[in-house]
Amino acid sequence: MKLQFIGALKFMESASQRPWLFFLILLIFSIFSRADQFCDAGLGFDESTCGTTSSSKLLIKGGTVVNAHHQEVADVYVEDGIIIAVKPNIKVGDDVAVLDATGKYVMPGGIDPHTHLAFEFMGTQTVDDFFSGQAAALAGGTTMHIDFVIPVNGSLSAGLESYEKKAKKSCMDYGFHMAITKWDEVVSQEMEIMVKEKGINSFKFFLAYKGALMISDELLLQGLKKCKSLGALAMVHAENGDAVYEGQERMIELGITGPEGHALSRPAVLEGEATSRAIRLASFVNTPLYVVHVMSIDAMEEIARARKAGQRVIGEPVVSGLILDDSVLWDPDFVNAAKYVMSPPIRSSGHDKALQAALSTGILQLVGTDHCVFNSTQKAVGIDDFRKIPNGVNGIEERMHLVWDTMVESGQISVSDYVRITSTECARIFNIYPKKGAILAGSDADIIILNPNASFEISAKSHHTRSDTNVYDGKRGKGKVEVTISGGRIVWENDELKVVPGAGKYIEMPAFSYLFDGIGKADAQYLSSLRAPVKRSQSTNLHSS
């Protein structure tokens, strides 16, 4: 080390006599000395891992490889971020890194269909951005998410430009949904651009948040028709916004200003009504519909009815609705109660078990999180008025563990079903399968190794989100993600994160997923069933009078 230091001094002395070389050295030194600015200092993991890379060649050996429809004991060979082979006893050279997965499950990384990172809402912004939120996701076994772009003053293009800037620090792959908050010819044209040029194949319509994001039935109808013509999936936040507004006013008049007022003002019947309305309008247009964050029996039953009738409706419960009940909103500690405020609200005991059952029987298809995190200081803005509490809870890091413990360990679903509801079905719905959501030759190397015999414990003190609270704090269970591989890189191992800002890629999602198969045929059958228009001859009776 001493010899290296002396050598460096002599080199600098020589360089000082060549100004151009001297300034080049200073520039290089400046870049390296400031490299920590590219790392995130607030995540609770070692900054030295920032910039860590791994071998471009990787063998995962001896694990049980699980896909949505089958499982087998096999090796998985990865090269340059792509799965090259899945078969037993793969032989490799000394230049290949090897992970032993004997006795463990090797599965596709999770895909979270519903997140809000760097989201400006209710006068503030979520604490997790595209780096911290994604880092937390990777620690929990999720390797891709789809975030919601909110238009800027109604402009889809301006909204997308804003989110593209936010996503530059991404450390894992991501896609975008687009919200629609107004309707005119410009929005209609921009929807075409989003689908045909920007890789966005889904649009969200809010039936809640009166005076902000809420849209009318007329706008929803126009949006549904446009989605159908583009082969894009229409999504709805289903609550009756007018009735919710009335419920909020009622609670304030009664002096109910705390977090419990949030749940009381948005009863399950209003979620059920809006779900039914959206489903029936989608049926009228004959286009697929995706209902986000299904939180109640009322909404679930509307989805079940429609699916039984053959309608193409997707129901997405979120982890909080599967795990929690609304008793937490009556906690006398405001900080603890407020952290659970989200919309639609967490429901009373019984709804959670019903949603689990619906997920296990296929009435509901996949699990999201609606990860939308505000800290306790931000939530405290509503200490005297629950209407001002920023809505949102965490879940992007906890989803894979909690779904395993709740659904697989309890015997409600199989291991293959777990892969389906946490990864594969999302990839199919948004038309990126088998690039994502599969352990197959040619698929992206987004992989997790889950140890079914290991235990996990969730704590706000050790999680990787920037929030100072956690709605699952203290929960324990079995089934732990021990390794996460993103794009062929080991990013989570031995409880350590190794993430690279900017390593994540934007994943374009093509239009016309499998949900649109047969739509044209159904339209033709509908037209042939009308027995109209009727050809009538001019009646002489009209003239005789």
Coordinates of C-alpha atoms in Angstrom, one line a residue, residues 109-117 133-134 137-138 141-148 171-177 368-369 371 396 423 426 504-507:
G109 CA -39.8 -12.8 -9.7
G110 CA -43.0 -11.2 -8.6
I111 CA -44.8 -8.6 -10.7
D112 CA -46.8 -6.0 -8.8
P113 CA -49.6 -4.7 -11.0
H114 CA -50.5 -1.7 -8.8
T115 CA -48.1 0.8 -7.4
H116 CA -47.8 4.6 -6.9
L117 CA -44.1 5.8 -6.6
G133 CA -39.7 1.7 -3.7
Q134 CA -38.1 -0.6 -6.2
A137 CA -39.6 -4.5 -3.9
L138 CA -36.4 -6.4 -4.7
G141 CA -38.9 -10.8 -4.2
T142 CA -40.7 -8.5 -6.7
T143 CA -38.7 -7.8 -9.8
M144 CA -41.1 -5.7 -11.9
H145 CA -44.0 -3.4 -11.1
I146 CA -46.5 -1.3 -13.1
D147 CA -47.0 2.2 -11.9
F148 CA -49.8 4.7 -12.7
C171 CA -33.1 -0.2 -10.2
M172 CA -35.6 -2.8 -11.6
D173 CA -37.8 -3.2 -14.6
Y174 CA -41.2 -1.3 -14.7
G175 CA -44.1 -0.5 -16.9
F176 CA -46.8 2.2 -16.9
H177 CA -50.6 2.4 -16.8
G368 CA -51.3 -6.2 -6.2
T369 CA -50.3 -3.9 -3.4
H371 CA -48.2 0.7 -2.6
I396 CA -44.4 -3.7 -2.3
S423 CA -46.4 -13.1 -11.4
C426 CA -50.1 -10.2 -14.4
G504 CA -34.0 -0.9 -14.4
K505 CA -35.6 -0.9 -17.9
Y506 CA -38.9 0.4 -19.1
I507 CA -40.9 -2.6 -20.4

